[in-house]
Short mmCIF file of C-alpha atoms in Angstrom, two decimals:
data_model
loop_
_atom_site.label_atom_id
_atom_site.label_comp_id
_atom_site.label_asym_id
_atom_site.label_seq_id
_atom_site.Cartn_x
_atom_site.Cartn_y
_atom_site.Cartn_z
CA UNK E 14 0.00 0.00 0.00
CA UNK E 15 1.41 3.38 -1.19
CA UNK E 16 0.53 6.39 0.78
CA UNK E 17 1.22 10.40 -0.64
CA UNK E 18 0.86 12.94 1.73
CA UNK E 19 0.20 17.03 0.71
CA UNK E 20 0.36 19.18 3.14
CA UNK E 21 1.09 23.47 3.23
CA UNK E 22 3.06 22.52 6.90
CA UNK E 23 5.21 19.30 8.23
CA UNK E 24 6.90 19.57 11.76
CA UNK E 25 9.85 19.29 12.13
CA UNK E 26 10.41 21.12 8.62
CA UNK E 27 7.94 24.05 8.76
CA UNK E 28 5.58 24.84 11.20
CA UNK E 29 2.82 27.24 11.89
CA UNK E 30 -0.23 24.93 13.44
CA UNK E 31 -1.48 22.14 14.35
CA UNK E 32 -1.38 20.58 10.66
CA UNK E 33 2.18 20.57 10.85
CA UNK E 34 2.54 17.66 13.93
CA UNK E 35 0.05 15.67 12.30
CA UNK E 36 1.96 15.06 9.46
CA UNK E 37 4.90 14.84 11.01
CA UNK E 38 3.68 12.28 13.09
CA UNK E 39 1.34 10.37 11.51
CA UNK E 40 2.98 8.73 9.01
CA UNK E 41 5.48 7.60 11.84
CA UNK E 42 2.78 5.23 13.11
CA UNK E 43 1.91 3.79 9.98
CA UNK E 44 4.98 3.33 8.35
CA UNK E 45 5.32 -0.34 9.18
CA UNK E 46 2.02 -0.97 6.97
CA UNK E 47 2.50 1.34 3.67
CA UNK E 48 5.00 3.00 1.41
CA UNK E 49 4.93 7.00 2.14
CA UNK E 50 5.88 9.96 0.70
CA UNK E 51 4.98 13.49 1.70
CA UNK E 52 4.79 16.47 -0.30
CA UNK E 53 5.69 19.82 0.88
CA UNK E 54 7.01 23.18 -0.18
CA UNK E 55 10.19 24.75 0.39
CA UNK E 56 9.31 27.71 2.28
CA UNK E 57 12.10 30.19 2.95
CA UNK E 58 11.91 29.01 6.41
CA UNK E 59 13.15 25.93 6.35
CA UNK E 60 16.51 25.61 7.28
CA UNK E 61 18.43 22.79 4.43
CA UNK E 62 21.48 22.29 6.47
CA UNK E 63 20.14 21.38 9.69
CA UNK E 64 17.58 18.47 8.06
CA UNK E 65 20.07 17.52 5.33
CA UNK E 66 17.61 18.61 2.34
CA UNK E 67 19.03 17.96 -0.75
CA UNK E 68 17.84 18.84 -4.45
CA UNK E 69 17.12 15.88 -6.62
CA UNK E 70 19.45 15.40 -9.93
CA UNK E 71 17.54 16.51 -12.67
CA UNK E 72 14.40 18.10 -10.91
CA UNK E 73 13.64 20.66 -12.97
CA UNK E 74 10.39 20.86 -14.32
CA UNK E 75 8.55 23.83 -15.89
CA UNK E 76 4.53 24.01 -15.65
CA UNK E 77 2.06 26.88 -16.94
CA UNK E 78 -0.57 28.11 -15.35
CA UNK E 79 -2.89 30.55 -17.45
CA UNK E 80 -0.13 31.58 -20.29
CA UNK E 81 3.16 32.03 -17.21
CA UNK E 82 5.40 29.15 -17.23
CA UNK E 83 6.96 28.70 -13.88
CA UNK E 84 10.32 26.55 -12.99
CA UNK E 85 9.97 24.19 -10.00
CA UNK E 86 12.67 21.89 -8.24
CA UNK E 87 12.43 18.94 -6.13
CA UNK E 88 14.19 18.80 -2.60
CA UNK E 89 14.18 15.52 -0.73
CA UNK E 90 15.25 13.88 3.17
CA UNK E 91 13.85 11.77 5.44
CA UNK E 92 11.39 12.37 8.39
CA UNK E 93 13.32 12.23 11.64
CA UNK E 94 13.77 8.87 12.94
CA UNK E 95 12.09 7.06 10.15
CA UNK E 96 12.62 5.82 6.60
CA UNK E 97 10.07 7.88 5.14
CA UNK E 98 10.76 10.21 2.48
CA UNK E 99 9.91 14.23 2.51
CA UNK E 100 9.74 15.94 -0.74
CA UNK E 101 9.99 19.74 -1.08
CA UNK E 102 8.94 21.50 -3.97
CA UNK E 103 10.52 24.49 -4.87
CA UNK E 104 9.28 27.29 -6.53
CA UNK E 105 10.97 30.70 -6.09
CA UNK E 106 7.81 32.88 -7.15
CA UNK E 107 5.77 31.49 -4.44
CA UNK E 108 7.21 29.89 -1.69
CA UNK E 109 11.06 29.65 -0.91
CA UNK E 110 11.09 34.34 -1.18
CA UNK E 111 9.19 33.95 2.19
CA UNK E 112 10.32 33.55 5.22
CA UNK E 113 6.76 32.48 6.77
CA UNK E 114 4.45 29.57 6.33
CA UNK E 115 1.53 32.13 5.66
CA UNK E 116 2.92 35.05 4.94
CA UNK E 117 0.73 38.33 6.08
CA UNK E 118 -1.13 40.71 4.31
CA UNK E 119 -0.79 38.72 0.78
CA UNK E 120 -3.08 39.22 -2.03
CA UNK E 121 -5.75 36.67 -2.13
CA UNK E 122 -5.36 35.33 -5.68
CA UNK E 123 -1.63 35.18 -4.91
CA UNK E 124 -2.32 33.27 -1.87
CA UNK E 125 -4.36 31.14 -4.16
CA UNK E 126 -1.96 30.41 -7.31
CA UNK E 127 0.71 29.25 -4.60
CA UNK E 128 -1.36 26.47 -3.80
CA UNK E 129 -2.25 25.36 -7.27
CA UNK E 130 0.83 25.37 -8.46
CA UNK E 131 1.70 23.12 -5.58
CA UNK E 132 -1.17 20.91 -5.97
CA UNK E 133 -0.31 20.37 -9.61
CA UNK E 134 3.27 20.04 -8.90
CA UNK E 135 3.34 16.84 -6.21
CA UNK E 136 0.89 15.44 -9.60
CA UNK E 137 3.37 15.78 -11.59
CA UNK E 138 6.13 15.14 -9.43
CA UNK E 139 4.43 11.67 -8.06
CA UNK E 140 4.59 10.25 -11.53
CA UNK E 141 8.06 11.56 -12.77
CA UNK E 142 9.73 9.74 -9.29
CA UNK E 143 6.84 6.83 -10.43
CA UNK E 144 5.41 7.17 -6.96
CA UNK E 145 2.08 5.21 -8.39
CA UNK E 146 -0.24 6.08 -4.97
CA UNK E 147 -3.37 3.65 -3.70
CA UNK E 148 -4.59 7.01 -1.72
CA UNK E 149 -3.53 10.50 -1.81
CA UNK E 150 -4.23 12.26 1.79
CA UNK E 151 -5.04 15.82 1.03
CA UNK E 152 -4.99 18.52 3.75
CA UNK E 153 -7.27 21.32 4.17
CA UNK E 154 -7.86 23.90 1.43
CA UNK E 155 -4.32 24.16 0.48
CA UNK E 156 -3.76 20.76 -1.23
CA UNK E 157 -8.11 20.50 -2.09
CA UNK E 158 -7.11 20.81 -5.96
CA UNK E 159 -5.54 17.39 -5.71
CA UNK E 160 -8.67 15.55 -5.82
CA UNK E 161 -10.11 17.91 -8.67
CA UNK E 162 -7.20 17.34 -10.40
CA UNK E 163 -7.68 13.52 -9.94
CA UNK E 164 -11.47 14.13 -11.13
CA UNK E 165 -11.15 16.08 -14.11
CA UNK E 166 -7.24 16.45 -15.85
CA UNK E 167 -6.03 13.06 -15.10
CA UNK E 168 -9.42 11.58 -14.81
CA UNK E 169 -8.08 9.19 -17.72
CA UNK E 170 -4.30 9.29 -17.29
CA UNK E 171 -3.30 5.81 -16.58
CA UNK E 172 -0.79 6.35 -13.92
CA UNK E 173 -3.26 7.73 -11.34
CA UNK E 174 -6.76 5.93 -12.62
CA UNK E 175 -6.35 3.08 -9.47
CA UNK E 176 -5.57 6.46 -7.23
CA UNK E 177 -7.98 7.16 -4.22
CA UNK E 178 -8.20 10.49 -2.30
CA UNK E 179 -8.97 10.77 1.37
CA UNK E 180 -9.61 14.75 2.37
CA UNK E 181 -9.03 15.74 5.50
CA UNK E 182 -10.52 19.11 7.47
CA UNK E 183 -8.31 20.24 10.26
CA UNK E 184 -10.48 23.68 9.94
CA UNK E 185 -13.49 24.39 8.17
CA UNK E 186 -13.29 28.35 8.40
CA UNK E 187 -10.35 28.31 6.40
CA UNK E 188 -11.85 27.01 2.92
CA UNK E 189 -10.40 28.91 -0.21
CA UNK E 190 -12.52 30.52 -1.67
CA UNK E 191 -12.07 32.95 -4.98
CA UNK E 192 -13.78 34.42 -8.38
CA UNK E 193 -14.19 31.42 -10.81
CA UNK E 194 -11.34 33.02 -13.04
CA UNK E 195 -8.84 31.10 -10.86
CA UNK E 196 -9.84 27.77 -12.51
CA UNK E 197 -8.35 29.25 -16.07
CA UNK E 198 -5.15 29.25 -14.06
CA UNK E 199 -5.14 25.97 -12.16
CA UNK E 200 -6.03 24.57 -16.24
CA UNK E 201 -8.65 22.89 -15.06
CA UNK E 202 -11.58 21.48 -17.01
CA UNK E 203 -14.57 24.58 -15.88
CA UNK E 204 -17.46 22.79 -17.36
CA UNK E 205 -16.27 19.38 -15.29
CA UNK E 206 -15.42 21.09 -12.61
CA UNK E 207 -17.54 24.20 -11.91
CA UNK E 208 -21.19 23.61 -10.94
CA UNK E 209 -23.35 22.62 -7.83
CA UNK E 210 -21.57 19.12 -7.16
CA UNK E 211 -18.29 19.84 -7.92
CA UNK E 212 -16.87 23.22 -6.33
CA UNK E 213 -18.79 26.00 -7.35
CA UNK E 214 -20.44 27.95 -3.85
CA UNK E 215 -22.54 30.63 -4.03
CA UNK E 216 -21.07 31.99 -7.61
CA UNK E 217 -17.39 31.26 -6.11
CA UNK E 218 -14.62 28.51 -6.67
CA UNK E 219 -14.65 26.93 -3.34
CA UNK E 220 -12.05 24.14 -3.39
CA UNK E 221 -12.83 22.71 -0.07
CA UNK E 222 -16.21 22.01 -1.64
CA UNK E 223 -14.46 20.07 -4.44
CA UNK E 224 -12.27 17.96 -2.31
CA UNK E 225 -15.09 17.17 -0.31
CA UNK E 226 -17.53 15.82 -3.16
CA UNK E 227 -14.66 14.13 -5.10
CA UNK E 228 -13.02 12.62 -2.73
CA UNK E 229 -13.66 8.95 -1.51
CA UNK E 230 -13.58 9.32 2.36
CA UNK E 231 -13.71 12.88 4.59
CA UNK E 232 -12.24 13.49 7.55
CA UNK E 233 -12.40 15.39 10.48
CA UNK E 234 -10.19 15.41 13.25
CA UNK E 235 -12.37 14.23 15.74
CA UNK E 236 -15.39 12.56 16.04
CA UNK E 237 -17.47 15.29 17.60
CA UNK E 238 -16.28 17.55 15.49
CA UNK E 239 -17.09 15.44 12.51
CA UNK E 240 -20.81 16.14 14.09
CA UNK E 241 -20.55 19.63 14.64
CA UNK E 242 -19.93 20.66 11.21
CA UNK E 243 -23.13 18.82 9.94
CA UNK E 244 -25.40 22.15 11.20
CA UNK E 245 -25.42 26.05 10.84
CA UNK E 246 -23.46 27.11 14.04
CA UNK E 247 -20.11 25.20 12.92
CA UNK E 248 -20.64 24.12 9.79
CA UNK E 249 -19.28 27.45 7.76
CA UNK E 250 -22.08 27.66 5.23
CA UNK E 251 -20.61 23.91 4.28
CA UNK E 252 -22.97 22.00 6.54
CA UNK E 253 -25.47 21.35 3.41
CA UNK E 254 -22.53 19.73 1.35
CA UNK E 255 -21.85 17.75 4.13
CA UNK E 256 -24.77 16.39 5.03
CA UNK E 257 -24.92 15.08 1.38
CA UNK E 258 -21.45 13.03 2.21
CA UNK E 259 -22.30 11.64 5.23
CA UNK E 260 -21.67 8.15 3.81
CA UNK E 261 -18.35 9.19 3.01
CA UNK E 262 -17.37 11.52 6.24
CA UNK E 263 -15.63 10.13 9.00
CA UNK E 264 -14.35 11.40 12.42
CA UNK E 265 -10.79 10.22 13.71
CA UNK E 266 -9.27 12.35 16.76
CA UNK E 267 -5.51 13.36 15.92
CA UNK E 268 -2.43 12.83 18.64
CA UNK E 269 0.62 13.39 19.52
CA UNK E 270 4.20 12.08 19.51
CA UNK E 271 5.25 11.30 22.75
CA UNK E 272 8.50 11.12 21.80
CA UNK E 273 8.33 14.34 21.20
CA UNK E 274 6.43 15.59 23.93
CA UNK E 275 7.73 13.89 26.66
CA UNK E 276 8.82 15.58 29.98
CA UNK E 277 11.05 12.95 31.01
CA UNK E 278 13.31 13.63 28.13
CA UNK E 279 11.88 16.96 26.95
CA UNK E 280 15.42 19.42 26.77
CA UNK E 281 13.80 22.72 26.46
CA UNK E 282 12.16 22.40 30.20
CA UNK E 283 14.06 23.50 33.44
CA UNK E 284 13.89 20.12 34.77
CA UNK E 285 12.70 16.66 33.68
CA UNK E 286 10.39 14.73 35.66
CA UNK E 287 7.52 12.35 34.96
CA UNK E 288 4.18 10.89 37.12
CA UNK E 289 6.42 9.33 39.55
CA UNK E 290 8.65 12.44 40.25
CA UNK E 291 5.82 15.29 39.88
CA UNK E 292 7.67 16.95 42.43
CA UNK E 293 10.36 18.14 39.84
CA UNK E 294 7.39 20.01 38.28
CA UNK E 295 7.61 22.42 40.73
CA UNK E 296 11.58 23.79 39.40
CA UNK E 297 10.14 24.24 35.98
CA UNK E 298 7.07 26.65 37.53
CA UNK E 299 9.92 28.60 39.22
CA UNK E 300 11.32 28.81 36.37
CA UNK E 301 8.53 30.36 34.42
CA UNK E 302 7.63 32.49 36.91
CA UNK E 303 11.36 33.82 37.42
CA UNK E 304 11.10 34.39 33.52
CA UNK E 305 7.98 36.53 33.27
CA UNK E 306 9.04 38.00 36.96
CA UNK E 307 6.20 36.52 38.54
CA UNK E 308 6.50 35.77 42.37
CA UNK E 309 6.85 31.91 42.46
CA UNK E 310 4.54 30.93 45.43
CA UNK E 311 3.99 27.11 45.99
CA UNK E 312 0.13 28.03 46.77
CA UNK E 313 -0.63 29.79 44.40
CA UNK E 314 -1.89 28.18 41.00
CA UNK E 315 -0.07 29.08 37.59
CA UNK E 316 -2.57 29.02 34.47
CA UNK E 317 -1.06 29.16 31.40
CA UNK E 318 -2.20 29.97 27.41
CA UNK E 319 -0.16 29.18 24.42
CA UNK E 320 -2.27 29.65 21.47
CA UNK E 321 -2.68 31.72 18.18
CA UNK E 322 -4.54 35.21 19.47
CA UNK E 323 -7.64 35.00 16.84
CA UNK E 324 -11.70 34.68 17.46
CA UNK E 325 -12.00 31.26 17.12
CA UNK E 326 -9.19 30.33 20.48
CA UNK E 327 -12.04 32.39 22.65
CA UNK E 328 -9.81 35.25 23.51
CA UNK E 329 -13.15 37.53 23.52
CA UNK E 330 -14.16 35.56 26.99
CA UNK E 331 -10.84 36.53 28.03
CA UNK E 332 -11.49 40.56 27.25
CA UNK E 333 -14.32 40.47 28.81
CA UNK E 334 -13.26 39.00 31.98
CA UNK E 335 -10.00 40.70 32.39
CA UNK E 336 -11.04 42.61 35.28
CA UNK E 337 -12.02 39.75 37.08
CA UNK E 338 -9.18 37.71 36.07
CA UNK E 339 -6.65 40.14 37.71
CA UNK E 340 -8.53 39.54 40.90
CA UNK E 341 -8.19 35.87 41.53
CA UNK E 342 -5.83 34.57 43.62
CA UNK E 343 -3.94 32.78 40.54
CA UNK E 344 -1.60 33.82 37.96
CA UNK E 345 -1.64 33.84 34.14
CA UNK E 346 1.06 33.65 31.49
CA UNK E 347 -0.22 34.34 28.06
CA UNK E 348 1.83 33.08 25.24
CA UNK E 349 1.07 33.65 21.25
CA UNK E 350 0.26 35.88 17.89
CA UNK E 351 -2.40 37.13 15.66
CA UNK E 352 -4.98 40.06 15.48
CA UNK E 353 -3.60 43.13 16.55
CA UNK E 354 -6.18 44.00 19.30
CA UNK E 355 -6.11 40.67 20.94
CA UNK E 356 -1.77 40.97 20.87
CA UNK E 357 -2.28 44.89 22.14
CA UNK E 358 -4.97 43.86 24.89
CA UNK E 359 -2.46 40.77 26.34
CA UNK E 360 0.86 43.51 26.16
CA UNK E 361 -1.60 46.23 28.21
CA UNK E 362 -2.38 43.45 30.40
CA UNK E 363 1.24 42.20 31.18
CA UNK E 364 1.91 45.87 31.74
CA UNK E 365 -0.68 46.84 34.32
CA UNK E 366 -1.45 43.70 35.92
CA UNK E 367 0.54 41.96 38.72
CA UNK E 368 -0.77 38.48 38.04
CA UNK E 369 -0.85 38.57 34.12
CA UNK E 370 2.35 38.17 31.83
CA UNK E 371 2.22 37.73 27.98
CA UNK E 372 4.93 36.24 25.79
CA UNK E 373 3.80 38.21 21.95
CA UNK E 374 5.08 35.42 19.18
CA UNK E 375 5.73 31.95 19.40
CA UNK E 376 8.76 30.26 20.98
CA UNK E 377 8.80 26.47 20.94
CA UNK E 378 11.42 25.79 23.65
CA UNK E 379 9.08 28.66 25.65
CA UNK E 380 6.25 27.21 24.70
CA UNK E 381 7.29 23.49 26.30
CA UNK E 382 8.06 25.25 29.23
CA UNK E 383 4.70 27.20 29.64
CA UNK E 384 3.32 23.20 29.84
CA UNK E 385 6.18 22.12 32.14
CA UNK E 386 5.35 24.85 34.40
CA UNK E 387 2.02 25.99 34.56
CA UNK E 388 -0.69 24.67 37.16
CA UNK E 389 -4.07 24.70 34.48
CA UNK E 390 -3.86 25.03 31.11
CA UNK E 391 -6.74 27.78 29.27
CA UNK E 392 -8.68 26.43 26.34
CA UNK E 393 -12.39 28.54 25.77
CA UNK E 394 -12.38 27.94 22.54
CA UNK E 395 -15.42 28.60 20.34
CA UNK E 396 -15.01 25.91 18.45
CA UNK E 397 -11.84 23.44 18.40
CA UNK E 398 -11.48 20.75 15.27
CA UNK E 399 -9.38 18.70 17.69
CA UNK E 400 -6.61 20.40 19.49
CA UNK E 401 -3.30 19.90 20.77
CA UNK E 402 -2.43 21.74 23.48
CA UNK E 403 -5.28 20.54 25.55
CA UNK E 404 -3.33 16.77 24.98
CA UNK E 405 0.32 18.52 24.87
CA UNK E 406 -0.62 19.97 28.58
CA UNK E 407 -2.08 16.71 30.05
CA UNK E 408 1.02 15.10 29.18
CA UNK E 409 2.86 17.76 31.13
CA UNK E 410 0.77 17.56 34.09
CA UNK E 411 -1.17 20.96 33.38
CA UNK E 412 -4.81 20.21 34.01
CA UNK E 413 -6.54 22.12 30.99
CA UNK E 414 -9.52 23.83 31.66
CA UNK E 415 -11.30 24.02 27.96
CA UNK E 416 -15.05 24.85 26.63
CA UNK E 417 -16.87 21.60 25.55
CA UNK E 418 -16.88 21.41 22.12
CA UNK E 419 -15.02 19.46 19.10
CA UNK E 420 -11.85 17.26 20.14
CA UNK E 421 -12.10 19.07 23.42
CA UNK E 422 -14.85 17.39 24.20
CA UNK E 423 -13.74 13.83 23.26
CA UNK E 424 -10.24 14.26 25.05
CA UNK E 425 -10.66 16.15 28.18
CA UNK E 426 -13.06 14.55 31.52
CA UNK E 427 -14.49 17.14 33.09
CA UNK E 428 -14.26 17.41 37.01
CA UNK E 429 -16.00 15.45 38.96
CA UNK E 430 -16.14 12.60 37.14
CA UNK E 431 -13.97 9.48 37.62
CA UNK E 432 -10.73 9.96 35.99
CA UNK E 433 -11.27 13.18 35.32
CA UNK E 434 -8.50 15.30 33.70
CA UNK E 435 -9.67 18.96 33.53
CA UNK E 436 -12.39 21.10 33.45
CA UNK E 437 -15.19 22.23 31.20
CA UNK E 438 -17.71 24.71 30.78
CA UNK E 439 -20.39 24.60 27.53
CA UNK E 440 -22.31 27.97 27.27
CA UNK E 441 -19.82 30.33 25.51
CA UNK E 442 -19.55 33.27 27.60
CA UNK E 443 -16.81 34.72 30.02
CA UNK E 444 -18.92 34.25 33.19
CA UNK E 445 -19.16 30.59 32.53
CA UNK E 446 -15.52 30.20 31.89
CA UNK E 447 -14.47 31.68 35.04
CA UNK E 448 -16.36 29.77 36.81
CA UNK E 449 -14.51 26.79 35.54
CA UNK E 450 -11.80 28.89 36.64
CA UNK E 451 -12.37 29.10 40.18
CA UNK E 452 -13.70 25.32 40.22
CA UNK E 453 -10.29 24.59 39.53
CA UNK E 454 -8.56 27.16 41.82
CA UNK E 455 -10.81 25.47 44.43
CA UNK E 456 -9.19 21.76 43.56
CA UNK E 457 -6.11 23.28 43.59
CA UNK E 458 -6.26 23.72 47.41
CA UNK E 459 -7.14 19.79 48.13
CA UNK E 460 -3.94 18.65 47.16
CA UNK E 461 -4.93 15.15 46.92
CA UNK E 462 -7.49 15.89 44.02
CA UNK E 463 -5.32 18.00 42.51
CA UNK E 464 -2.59 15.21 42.16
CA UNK E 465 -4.67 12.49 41.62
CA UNK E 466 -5.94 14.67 38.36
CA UNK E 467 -2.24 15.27 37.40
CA UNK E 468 -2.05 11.50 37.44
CA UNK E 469 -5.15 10.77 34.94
CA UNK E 470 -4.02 13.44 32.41
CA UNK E 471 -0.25 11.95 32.66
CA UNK E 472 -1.29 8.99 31.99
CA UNK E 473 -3.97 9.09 29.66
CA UNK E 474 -3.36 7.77 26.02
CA UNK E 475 -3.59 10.32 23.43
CA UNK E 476 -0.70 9.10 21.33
CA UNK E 477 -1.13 8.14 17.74
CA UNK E 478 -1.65 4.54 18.13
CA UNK E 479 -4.82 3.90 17.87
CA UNK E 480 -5.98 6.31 15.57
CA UNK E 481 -3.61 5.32 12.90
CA UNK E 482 -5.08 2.23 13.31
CA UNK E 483 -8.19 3.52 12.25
CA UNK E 484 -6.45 5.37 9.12
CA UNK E 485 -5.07 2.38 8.40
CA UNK E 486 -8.64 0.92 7.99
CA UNK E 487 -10.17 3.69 6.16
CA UNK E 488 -7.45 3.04 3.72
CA UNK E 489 -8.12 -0.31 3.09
CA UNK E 490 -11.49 0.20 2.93
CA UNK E 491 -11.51 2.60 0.12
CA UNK E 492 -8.32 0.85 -1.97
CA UNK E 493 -10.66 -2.71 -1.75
CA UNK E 494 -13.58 -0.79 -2.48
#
């Protein structure tokens, strides 16, 4: 079984979500089972040397989209500890100039013809290194041309005509969507492609639309959220086309390496520990605290945030409560990026606040160490497709305290339950979430709760075992079919 991966983001390589570890991780668990190759580009960001990429003798290949011929260049190494190969295409014109993942403030149509002329690329690519796939795994908007490729221009080439497609959603607010001029440059066939039940959307291309009606399976990344999206609230004006591919759609809850995040081993914390020496915990909350030049005090609770600063992470609740957040007998250390207001609001905050410290930006080794050290971990997300952090901070002993909905509902057991793990409130509003707050600033004080809680998230398996089994099957399924 031969497995291609496309994806805009691969961990270690380039990262700038969540979409990144999956397919970094992933194919690790399922290697033993298929033949893999993953398809990326060659953002300016990634660093060559230090992953030993290397360009492929004789990669050159030219394409043209609308009347522009553009140049493109295959890169190649393999995925840390595995045999897997990575394959970066290069294009100077749209990816390897930047020095981002997403760059800011592009033009839209730009933003657009990068992706294409990836999509068409790891096509072309695939069958010039003979990489004959059973299923192409598509991810999110960027790489949703793949399976309209598949459907209309190579709809009778022989190399791909045995090919499946699986589609996967990591976010369905994020579904490219332009004027139907942009299908003259991706050279695709309009009158196959452009209608009702293929990708056309209210008089727009949308090519999540496409993926999702020619693809042979759809998947979100976690089986509530796979429900969600099915009505109006999260369902992003798609919830119609869904329902109409509810055969196909399927709901499989992403995790994470623990050999990656592991706080036994993990060399970016102050000091490793694991269940059985939680006491060590305790140096790496000094040492956040000494960092953002917080008073470390042994009774009083550390709740930390590491998250991008946009609508959807619930950063609103956290506006509105501010007041009453800087009154609690707790402290908070806010790490991440995004819209302006939300990054202004956190730097006022850490300013004029003696309990609140923000971190603008993203620091991995930082971020690790907000996990490491922090008490509770914030999640009031208004909706969540799966999330990691909630399953990176149970792993490092920081009881999350999330809003109820998509993978934060399947991963996280809500206090008091048996083997609970963290804490939930469901309305979305700021009064609820502090409340969930102080219910945890209130176990915080029974220390034998509180540890006993630490142990259930600790140990709780949310590594990638089990749900690459159940890629493994959907696979099958479809390549049998």
């Amino acid at each position: 079984m031969k497995i291609l991966f496309a994806s805009a983001e691969v961990a270690p390589f380039s990262k700038a979500g969540g979409l990144a570890d999956v397919i970094g991780s992933l194919p690790k668990q399922i290697e033993k089972d298929a033949e893999i190759a993953i398809f990326t580009p060659l953002h300016g960001c990634i660093d060559k040397e230090k992953y030993g990429i290397k360009e492929l003798e004789n990669s050159e290949m030219w394409l043209t989209f609308g009347n522009q011929p553009h140049k493109f260049n295959l890169y190649m190494t393999k995925l840390p500890d595995t045999d897997i190969n990575v394959f970066f295409v290069k294009n100077d014109w749209y990816f390897s100039c930047f020095k981002e993942v997403y760059p800011k403030n592009l033009d839209p149509r730009y933003e657009h013809e990068r992706y294409i002329s990836f999509s068409l690329a790891v096509m072309e690519y695939a069958k010039a290194l003979n990489f004959r796939a059973d299923v192409i795994h598509a991810n999110d908007w960027h790489t949703a041309m793949i399976p309209m490729y598949l459907h209309s221009n190579y709809k009778f080439d022989d190399f791909w005509k045995d090919t499946k497609c699986v589609f996967e959603i990591h976010n369905l607010a994020y579904q490219g969507i332009w004027f139907e001029d942009v299908i003259d440059f991706a050279n695709m066939r309009k009158d196959i492609v452009y209608n009702q039940w293929g990708c056309e959307h209210y008089n727009r291309v949308n090519w999540m639309k496409g993926a999702i009606n020619y693809s042979d399976r759809v998947v979100a990344v976690s089986p509530t959220y796979s429900r969600e999206i099915l009505g109006s609230e999260y369902g992003e004006n798609m919830d119609y086309t869904l329902r109409g591919v509810q055969n196909k759609l399927r709901g499989i809850l992403n995790g994470i390496d623990y050999t990656v995040f592991d706080p036994k081993k993990d060399k970016a914390i102050f000091k490793n520990y694991d269940v059985k020496s939680l006491s060590n915990k305790d140096e790496n909350k000094k040492a956040l605290c000494e960092y953002f030049g917080l008073e470390y005090n042994p009774q009083r609770p550390l709740i930390g945030f590491v998250s991008r600063l946009v609508d959807q992470k619930g950063i609103d609740l956290i506006r509105d409560m501010q007041y009453e957040l800087q009154n609690l007998d707790a402290d908070f250390v806010f790490m991440g990026s995004g819209d302006k207001d939300y990054e202004n609001l956190f730097i006022w905050l850490s300013n004029n606040t003696k309990n609140i410290r923000t971190y603008v930006g993203y620091d991995a080794k930082l971020a690790n160490l907000v996990y490491a050290g922090s008490d509770f971990f914030l999640m009031p997300s208004k909706f969540e497709p799966c999330g990691l952090s909630q399953l990176i901070a149970m792993r490092y002993g920081s009881l999350p305290i999330v809003r109820a909905t998509g993978g934060l509902e399947d991963t996280v057991t809500g206090y008091p339950l048996d083997n609970s793990n963290g804490f939930k409130f469901w309305a979305y509003n700021g009064w609820d979430m502090l409340n969930a707050i102080k219910c945890a600033l209130y176990v915080y004080t029974d220390k034998y709760v509180f540890n006993a809680m630490r142990k259930s998230a600790m140990e709780a398996d949310f590594s990638w075992k089990r749900s690459a089994a159940q890629y493994l099957q959907m696979y099958r399924e479809i390549i049998n079919k």
